[in-house]
PDB file of C-alpha atoms in Angstrom:
ATOM      1  CA  MET K   1       0.015   0.010   0.001  1.00  0.00           C
ATOM      2  CA  ALA K   2       1.230   3.537  -0.857  1.00  0.00           C
ATOM      3  CA  ASP K   3      -1.102   6.704  -0.814  1.00  0.00           C
ATOM      4  CA  ASP K   4      -4.145   4.578  -0.689  1.00  0.00           C
ATOM      5  CA  ILE K   5      -3.142   2.572  -3.726  1.00  0.00           C
ATOM      6  CA  MET K   6      -2.931  -1.098  -3.528  1.00  0.00           C
ATOM      7  CA  TYR K   7      -0.154  -2.699  -5.650  1.00  0.00           C
ATOM      8  CA  TYR K   8      -0.393  -6.248  -6.481  1.00  0.00           C
ATOM      9  CA  GLY K   9       0.231  -8.899  -9.267  1.00  0.00           C
ATOM     10  CA  THR K  10      -2.416 -11.132 -10.856  1.00  0.00           C
ATOM     11  CA  GLY K  11      -0.286 -13.890 -11.937  1.00  0.00           C
ATOM     12  CA  PRO K  12       1.613 -14.770 -15.182  1.00  0.00           C
ATOM     13  CA  ARG K  13      -0.066 -14.680 -18.474  1.00  0.00           C
ATOM     14  CA  THR K  14      -2.531 -12.100 -17.552  1.00  0.00           C
ATOM     15  CA  GLN K  15      -2.251  -8.437 -16.660  1.00  0.00           C
ATOM     16  CA  LEU K  16       0.411  -8.277 -14.042  1.00  0.00           C
ATOM     17  CA  ILE K  17       0.826  -5.148 -11.664  1.00  0.00           C
ATOM     18  CA  GLY K  18      -2.583  -3.558 -11.214  1.00  0.00           C
ATOM     19  CA  PRO K  19      -2.471  -0.527  -8.942  1.00  0.00           C
ATOM     20  CA  PHE K  20      -5.974  -0.108  -7.382  1.00  0.00           C
ATOM     21  CA  ASP K  21      -7.264   3.136  -5.786  1.00  0.00           C
ATOM     22  CA  ILE K  22      -9.094   2.088  -2.756  1.00  0.00           C
ATOM     23  CA  HIS K  23     -11.184   5.275  -2.729  1.00  0.00           C
ATOM     24  CA  LYS K  24     -12.198   5.505  -6.390  1.00  0.00           C
ATOM     25  CA  ARG K  25     -12.387   1.798  -6.701  1.00  0.00           C
ATOM     26  CA  GLU K  26     -10.675   1.522  -9.893  1.00  0.00           C
ATOM     27  CA  PHE K  27      -7.371   0.479 -11.482  1.00  0.00           C
ATOM     28  CA  LEU K  28      -4.809   3.200 -12.500  1.00  0.00           C
ATOM     29  CA  TRP K  29      -3.026   1.112 -15.119  1.00  0.00           C
ATOM     30  CA  TRP K  30      -1.932  -2.236 -16.118  1.00  0.00           C
ATOM     31  CA  LEU K  31       1.366  -3.865 -16.846  1.00  0.00           C
ATOM     32  CA  ASP K  32       0.737  -6.167 -19.606  1.00  0.00           C
ATOM     33  CA  TYR K  33       2.236  -9.848 -19.618  1.00  0.00           C
ATOM     34  CA  TYR K  34       3.962  -9.475 -22.963  1.00  0.00           C
ATOM     35  CA  ASP K  35       6.039  -6.571 -21.812  1.00  0.00           C
ATOM     36  CA  ILE K  36       8.091  -9.011 -19.974  1.00  0.00           C
ATOM     37  CA  GLU K  37       6.932 -12.589 -20.779  1.00  0.00           C
ATOM     38  CA  ALA K  38       8.635 -14.252 -17.756  1.00  0.00           C
ATOM     39  CA  THR K  39       7.273 -17.404 -15.916  1.00  0.00           C
ATOM     40  CA  TRP K  40       7.469 -15.905 -12.404  1.00  0.00           C
ATOM     41  CA  TYR K  41       6.540 -12.425 -11.154  1.00  0.00           C
ATOM     42  CA  SER K  42       7.377 -11.250  -7.645  1.00  0.00           C
ATOM     43  CA  PHE K  43       5.765  -9.226  -4.981  1.00  0.00           C
ATOM     44  CA  SER K  44       6.556  -5.621  -5.563  1.00  0.00           C
ATOM     45  CA  ALA K  45       8.320  -2.980  -3.364  1.00  0.00           C
ATOM     46  CA  ILE K  46       7.990   0.914  -3.604  1.00  0.00           C
ATOM     47  CA  ARG K  47      10.344   3.800  -3.035  1.00  0.00           C
ATOM     48  CA  GLY K  48       9.133   7.160  -3.820  1.00  0.00           C
ATOM     49  CA  ASP K  49       7.749   7.244  -7.340  1.00  0.00           C
ATOM     50  CA  LEU K  50       9.182   3.952  -8.312  1.00  0.00           C
ATOM     51  CA  ILE K  51       7.636   0.438  -8.074  1.00  0.00           C
ATOM     52  CA  TYR K  52      10.216  -2.557  -8.259  1.00  0.00           C
ATOM     53  CA  MET K  53       9.662  -6.291  -8.890  1.00  0.00           C
ATOM     54  CA  GLY K  54      11.648  -9.339  -9.753  1.00  0.00           C
ATOM     55  CA  THR K  55      11.033 -12.083 -12.478  1.00  0.00           C
ATOM     56  CA  ALA K  56      12.481 -15.543 -13.214  1.00  0.00           C
ATOM     57  CA  ASP K  57      12.345 -17.825 -16.116  1.00  0.00           C
ATOM     58  CA  PRO K  58      13.822 -21.377 -16.209  1.00  0.00           C
ATOM     59  CA  PHE K  59      13.879 -22.021 -19.834  1.00  0.00           C
ATOM     60  CA  GLY K  60      17.329 -22.126 -21.580  1.00  0.00           C
ATOM     61  CA  GLY K  61      18.844 -21.438 -18.257  1.00  0.00           C
ATOM     62  CA  MET K  62      17.711 -19.354 -15.051  1.00  0.00           C
ATOM     63  CA  LEU K  63      17.201 -15.840 -16.439  1.00  0.00           C
ATOM     64  CA  LEU K  64      16.500 -13.287 -13.635  1.00  0.00           C
ATOM     65  CA  GLY K  65      14.977  -9.959 -14.323  1.00  0.00           C
ATOM     66  CA  TYR K  66      15.002  -6.808 -12.148  1.00  0.00           C
ATOM     67  CA  HIS K  67      12.398  -4.170 -12.976  1.00  0.00           C
ATOM     68  CA  ALA K  68      11.445  -0.583 -12.130  1.00  0.00           C
ATOM     69  CA  TYR K  69       8.330   1.315 -13.115  1.00  0.00           C
ATOM     70  CA  ASN K  70       6.789   4.644 -12.362  1.00  0.00           C
ATOM     71  CA  ARG K  71       4.224   3.771 -10.075  1.00  0.00           C
ATOM     72  CA  HIS K  72       1.849   6.311 -11.210  1.00  0.00           C
ATOM     73  CA  SER K  73       1.925   5.842 -15.062  1.00  0.00           C
ATOM     74  CA  GLY K  74       3.276   2.254 -15.376  1.00  0.00           C
ATOM     75  CA  GLU K  75       6.191   3.711 -17.555  1.00  0.00           C
ATOM     76  CA  LEU K  76       9.329   1.538 -17.380  1.00  0.00           C
ATOM     77  CA  VAL K  77      12.265   3.333 -15.729  1.00  0.00           C
ATOM     78  CA  TRP K  78      14.944   0.703 -15.805  1.00  0.00           C
ATOM     79  CA  ARG K  79      15.433  -3.016 -16.311  1.00  0.00           C
ATOM     80  CA  GLN K  80      18.272  -5.422 -15.790  1.00  0.00           C
ATOM     81  CA  TYR K  81      18.560  -9.264 -16.675  1.00  0.00           C
ATOM     82  CA  LYS K  82      21.163 -11.556 -15.087  1.00  0.00           C
ATOM     83  CA  GLU K  83      21.755 -15.304 -15.925  1.00  0.00           C
ATOM     84  CA  GLY K  84      21.616 -17.160 -12.819  1.00  0.00           C
ATOM     85  CA  LEU K  85      24.890 -17.915 -11.022  1.00  0.00           C
ATOM     86  CA  PHE K  86      25.204 -21.380  -9.607  1.00  0.00           C
ATOM     87  CA  LYS K  87      28.432 -23.221  -8.262  1.00  0.00           C
ATOM     88  CA  TYR K  88      27.786 -26.130 -10.583  1.00  0.00           C
ATOM     89  CA  ARG K  89      25.712 -25.912 -13.763  1.00  0.00           C
ATOM     90  CA  ASP K  90      23.118 -28.701 -13.748  1.00  0.00           C
ATOM     91  CA  PRO K  91      20.037 -27.760 -15.875  1.00  0.00           C
ATOM     92  CA  GLN K  92      17.877 -30.308 -14.255  1.00  0.00           C
ATOM     93  CA  ALA K  93      18.819 -29.293 -10.753  1.00  0.00           C
ATOM     94  CA  GLU K  94      18.112 -25.534 -11.812  1.00  0.00           C
ATOM     95  CA  TRP K  95      14.838 -26.484 -13.051  1.00  0.00           C
ATOM     96  CA  GLU K  96      13.757 -28.333  -9.996  1.00  0.00           C
ATOM     97  CA  TYR K  97      14.984 -25.520  -7.780  1.00  0.00           C
ATOM     98  CA  PHE K  98      12.978 -23.049  -9.786  1.00  0.00           C
ATOM     99  CA  TRP K  99       9.650 -24.949  -9.297  1.00  0.00           C
ATOM    100  CA  ARG K 100      10.614 -25.303  -5.669  1.00  0.00           C
ATOM    101  CA  ASN K 101      10.935 -21.594  -5.302  1.00  0.00           C
ATOM    102  CA  VAL K 102       7.536 -21.117  -7.144  1.00  0.00           C
ATOM    103  CA  ASP K 103       5.780 -22.864  -4.096  1.00  0.00           C
ATOM    104  CA  VAL K 104       7.265 -19.779  -1.873  1.00  0.00           C
ATOM    105  CA  LEU K 105       5.042 -16.901  -2.649  1.00  0.00           C
ATOM    106  CA  ASP K 106       7.730 -14.211  -1.752  1.00  0.00           C
ATOM    107  CA  PHE K 107      10.184 -15.650  -4.373  1.00  0.00           C
ATOM    108  CA  MET K 108      12.283 -12.939  -6.011  1.00  0.00           C
ATOM    109  CA  ALA K 109      10.524 -10.270  -3.858  1.00  0.00           C
ATOM    110  CA  PRO K 110      12.799  -7.188  -3.315  1.00  0.00           C
ATOM    111  CA  THR K 111      13.510  -4.995  -0.359  1.00  0.00           C
ATOM    112  CA  VAL K 112      14.578  -1.286  -0.394  1.00  0.00           C
ATOM    113  CA  TRP K 113      17.387   0.426   1.762  1.00  0.00           C
ATOM    114  CA  LYS K 114      18.196   4.147   1.097  1.00  0.00           C
ATOM    115  CA  ASP K 115      19.072   4.277  -2.513  1.00  0.00           C
ATOM    116  CA  LEU K 116      19.382   0.453  -3.003  1.00  0.00           C
ATOM    117  CA  VAL K 117      16.962  -2.138  -4.117  1.00  0.00           C
ATOM    118  CA  ILE K 118      18.109  -5.588  -2.923  1.00  0.00           C
ATOM    119  CA  PHE K 119      17.268  -8.983  -4.220  1.00  0.00           C
ATOM    120  CA  THR K 120      18.106 -12.345  -2.824  1.00  0.00           C
ATOM    121  CA  GLY K 121      16.829 -15.661  -4.632  1.00  0.00           C
ATOM    122  CA  GLY K 122      16.835 -17.311  -7.962  1.00  0.00           C
ATOM    123  CA  ASP K 123      20.423 -18.268  -7.729  1.00  0.00           C
ATOM    124  CA  CYS K 124      23.409 -18.174  -5.479  1.00  0.00           C
ATOM    125  CA  THR K 125      23.585 -14.376  -5.149  1.00  0.00           C
ATOM    126  CA  ALA K 126      22.286 -11.248  -3.393  1.00  0.00           C
ATOM    127  CA  ARG K 127      22.371  -8.285  -5.605  1.00  0.00           C
ATOM    128  CA  ALA K 128      21.840  -4.563  -5.025  1.00  0.00           C
ATOM    129  CA  PHE K 129      20.951  -2.326  -7.714  1.00  0.00           C
ATOM    130  CA  ASP K 130      20.870   1.663  -7.634  1.00  0.00           C
ATOM    131  CA  ALA K 131      17.206   2.286  -7.013  1.00  0.00           C
ATOM    132  CA  ASN K 132      17.102   5.339  -9.489  1.00  0.00           C
ATOM    133  CA  THR K 133      19.175   3.886 -12.475  1.00  0.00           C
ATOM    134  CA  GLY K 134      19.360   0.253 -12.104  1.00  0.00           C
ATOM    135  CA  ARG K 135      23.058   0.062 -12.005  1.00  0.00           C
ATOM    136  CA  LEU K 136      24.525  -2.984 -10.245  1.00  0.00           C
ATOM    137  CA  ARG K 137      26.145  -1.680  -6.801  1.00  0.00           C
ATOM    138  CA  TRP K 138      27.129  -4.843  -5.436  1.00  0.00           C
ATOM    139  CA  GLU K 139      26.863  -8.713  -5.797  1.00  0.00           C
ATOM    140  CA  GLN K 140      27.615 -11.341  -3.306  1.00  0.00           C
ATOM    141  CA  VAL K 141      28.039 -14.870  -4.528  1.00  0.00           C
ATOM    142  CA  PHE K 142      27.454 -17.813  -2.166  1.00  0.00           C
ATOM    143  CA  ASP K 143      28.223 -21.604  -2.343  1.00  0.00           C
ATOM    144  CA  THR K 144      24.634 -22.733  -2.321  1.00  0.00           C
ATOM    145  CA  PRO K 145      21.406 -21.273  -3.709  1.00  0.00           C
ATOM    146  CA  VAL K 146      19.456 -18.467  -1.830  1.00  0.00           C
ATOM    147  CA  SER K 147      16.328 -19.998  -0.163  1.00  0.00           C
ATOM    148  CA  SER K 148      14.282 -17.037   0.713  1.00  0.00           C
ATOM    149  CA  ALA K 149      13.503 -13.572   0.092  1.00  0.00           C
ATOM    150  CA  PRO K 150      15.162 -10.765   2.220  1.00  0.00           C
ATOM    151  CA  THR K 151      14.158  -9.004   5.276  1.00  0.00           C
ATOM    152  CA  LEU K 152      16.045  -5.679   6.170  1.00  0.00           C
ATOM    153  CA  ALA K 153      16.618  -4.030   9.597  1.00  0.00           C
ATOM    154  CA  ALA K 154      19.124  -1.638  10.687  1.00  0.00           C
ATOM    155  CA  GLY K 155      21.072  -1.752   7.625  1.00  0.00           C
ATOM    156  CA  ARG K 156      21.265  -5.520   7.787  1.00  0.00           C
ATOM    157  CA  VAL K 157      19.753  -7.984   5.280  1.00  0.00           C
ATOM    158  CA  TYR K 158      18.635 -11.580   6.717  1.00  0.00           C
ATOM    159  CA  PHE K 159      17.814 -14.478   4.401  1.00  0.00           C
ATOM    160  CA  GLY K 160      18.293 -18.227   4.278  1.00  0.00           C
ATOM    161  CA  LEU K 161      20.626 -20.331   2.214  1.00  0.00           C
ATOM    162  CA  MET K 162      19.976 -23.830   0.997  1.00  0.00           C
ATOM    163  CA  GLY K 163      22.287 -26.839   2.192  1.00  0.00           C
ATOM    164  CA  ASP K 164      24.059 -29.331   0.023  1.00  0.00           C
ATOM    165  CA  ASP K 165      26.570 -32.370   0.510  1.00  0.00           C
ATOM    166  CA  PHE K 166      29.000 -30.051   1.809  1.00  0.00           C
ATOM    167  CA  ASN K 167      27.375 -27.115   3.376  1.00  0.00           C
ATOM    168  CA  PRO K 168      24.531 -26.955   5.886  1.00  0.00           C
ATOM    169  CA  PRO K 169      21.463 -24.619   5.518  1.00  0.00           C
ATOM    170  CA  ARG K 170      22.152 -21.305   6.960  1.00  0.00           C
ATOM    171  CA  LEU K 171      20.766 -18.050   8.102  1.00  0.00           C
ATOM    172  CA  MET K 172      22.751 -15.201   6.501  1.00  0.00           C
ATOM    173  CA  CYS K 173      23.149 -11.667   7.853  1.00  0.00           C
ATOM    174  CA  ILE K 174      24.870  -9.290   5.416  1.00  0.00           C
ATOM    175  CA  SER K 175      25.514  -5.636   5.214  1.00  0.00           C
ATOM    176  CA  ALA K 176      22.910  -3.696   3.089  1.00  0.00           C
ATOM    177  CA  GLY K 177      25.419  -1.122   2.212  1.00  0.00           C
ATOM    178  CA  ASN K 178      28.149  -3.451   0.497  1.00  0.00           C
ATOM    179  CA  GLY K 179      26.789  -6.996   0.649  1.00  0.00           C
ATOM    180  CA  ARG K 180      29.588  -8.008   3.092  1.00  0.00           C
ATOM    181  CA  THR K 181      28.820 -11.137   5.418  1.00  0.00           C
ATOM    182  CA  LEU K 182      28.549 -10.035   8.986  1.00  0.00           C
ATOM    183  CA  TRP K 183      27.545 -13.365  10.431  1.00  0.00           C
ATOM    184  CA  GLN K 184      25.888 -16.660   9.622  1.00  0.00           C
ATOM    185  CA  MET K 185      24.282 -19.293  11.497  1.00  0.00           C
ATOM    186  CA  GLU K 186      23.510 -22.952  10.638  1.00  0.00           C
ATOM    187  CA  THR K 187      20.018 -24.114  10.672  1.00  0.00           C
ATOM    188  CA  GLU K 188      18.125 -27.368  10.699  1.00  0.00           C
ATOM    189  CA  GLY K 189      16.323 -27.209   7.345  1.00  0.00           C
ATOM    190  CA  SER K 190      16.165 -24.355   4.818  1.00  0.00           C
ATOM    191  CA  ILE K 191      14.497 -21.200   5.496  1.00  0.00           C
ATOM    192  CA  LEU K 192      11.697 -20.753   2.864  1.00  0.00           C
ATOM    193  CA  SER K 193      10.390 -17.301   3.604  1.00  0.00           C
ATOM    194  CA  ALA K 194      11.897 -14.042   4.697  1.00  0.00           C
ATOM    195  CA  PRO K 195      12.642 -13.976   8.343  1.00  0.00           C
ATOM    196  CA  VAL K 196      10.568 -11.638  10.535  1.00  0.00           C
ATOM    197  CA  ILE K 197      12.136  -8.986  12.795  1.00  0.00           C
ATOM    198  CA  ALA K 198      10.286  -8.260  15.951  1.00  0.00           C
ATOM    199  CA  GLY K 199      12.038  -5.762  18.228  1.00  0.00           C
ATOM    200  CA  LYS K 200      15.439  -7.246  18.794  1.00  0.00           C
ATOM    201  CA  ARG K 201      14.366 -10.863  17.769  1.00  0.00           C
ATOM    202  CA  VAL K 202      14.739 -12.391  14.411  1.00  0.00           C
ATOM    203  CA  ILE K 203      12.050 -15.171  13.916  1.00  0.00           C
ATOM    204  CA  PHE K 204      11.832 -17.748  10.954  1.00  0.00           C
ATOM    205  CA  GLY K 205      10.986 -21.317  10.281  1.00  0.00           C
ATOM    206  CA  THR K 206      12.505 -24.020   8.190  1.00  0.00           C
ATOM    207  CA  ASP K 207      11.243 -26.817   5.849  1.00  0.00           C
ATOM    208  CA  GLN K 208      11.911 -29.355   8.733  1.00  0.00           C
ATOM    209  CA  ASN K 209       9.056 -27.723  10.735  1.00  0.00           C
ATOM    210  CA  ILE K 210      11.634 -26.205  12.996  1.00  0.00           C
ATOM    211  CA  PHE K 211      10.828 -22.702  14.392  1.00  0.00           C
ATOM    212  CA  TYR K 212      13.474 -20.159  15.622  1.00  0.00           C
ATOM    213  CA  VAL K 213      13.429 -17.105  17.650  1.00  0.00           C
ATOM    214  CA  LEU K 214      16.935 -15.410  17.942  1.00  0.00           C
ATOM    215  CA  GLU K 215      16.912 -13.072  20.944  1.00  0.00           C
ATOM    216  CA  GLN K 216      20.680 -12.145  20.472  1.00  0.00           C
ATOM    217  CA  VAL K 217      22.341 -11.432  17.115  1.00  0.00           C
ATOM    218  CA  PHE K 218      25.865 -10.524  16.544  1.00  0.00           C
TER     219      PHE K 218
END
């Protein structure tokens, strides 16, 4: 919600972002599917006059899209595409990973901090783009794929990493300003949705039905 306007997506292969004025009870504009033609479209985030969203498409490799539109008019402001980065290229594993992510509703959802829009998910990276121009400001690559959307608090970004044969699942805490890892914690199972910040506590669950409440962070 922003200025009594509700922004949401209606799913692929239909109209996508549909800003709805809750007082006038009408849509302001539609972003048509054929403008992007991706398989997955994320929740949106807003900063000033711009609205941000992420997309993902598994066909021919994991193609990740990062988009910014004028939230009043629907005009494209900037767009970036990145080929997904993985430690080992395995098309079948990437395909399965993509469909696993689709079951997580906040897959590819961005968060905004100062003049940065930050994305985690889709591959083994966290990326921050200049919120006004779309220029890549930093990129942090991990050994295993990211498993959740980000949560931001006090200049820190929290999200999960999947485990593999050599690395356990983890909760990551990185700097929003430069992507530097501040601390990490092994978890029992992968974190599937963005952690919740409540006061000084960090709260999240995993796909092994384990619920964590961290009362002291480093």
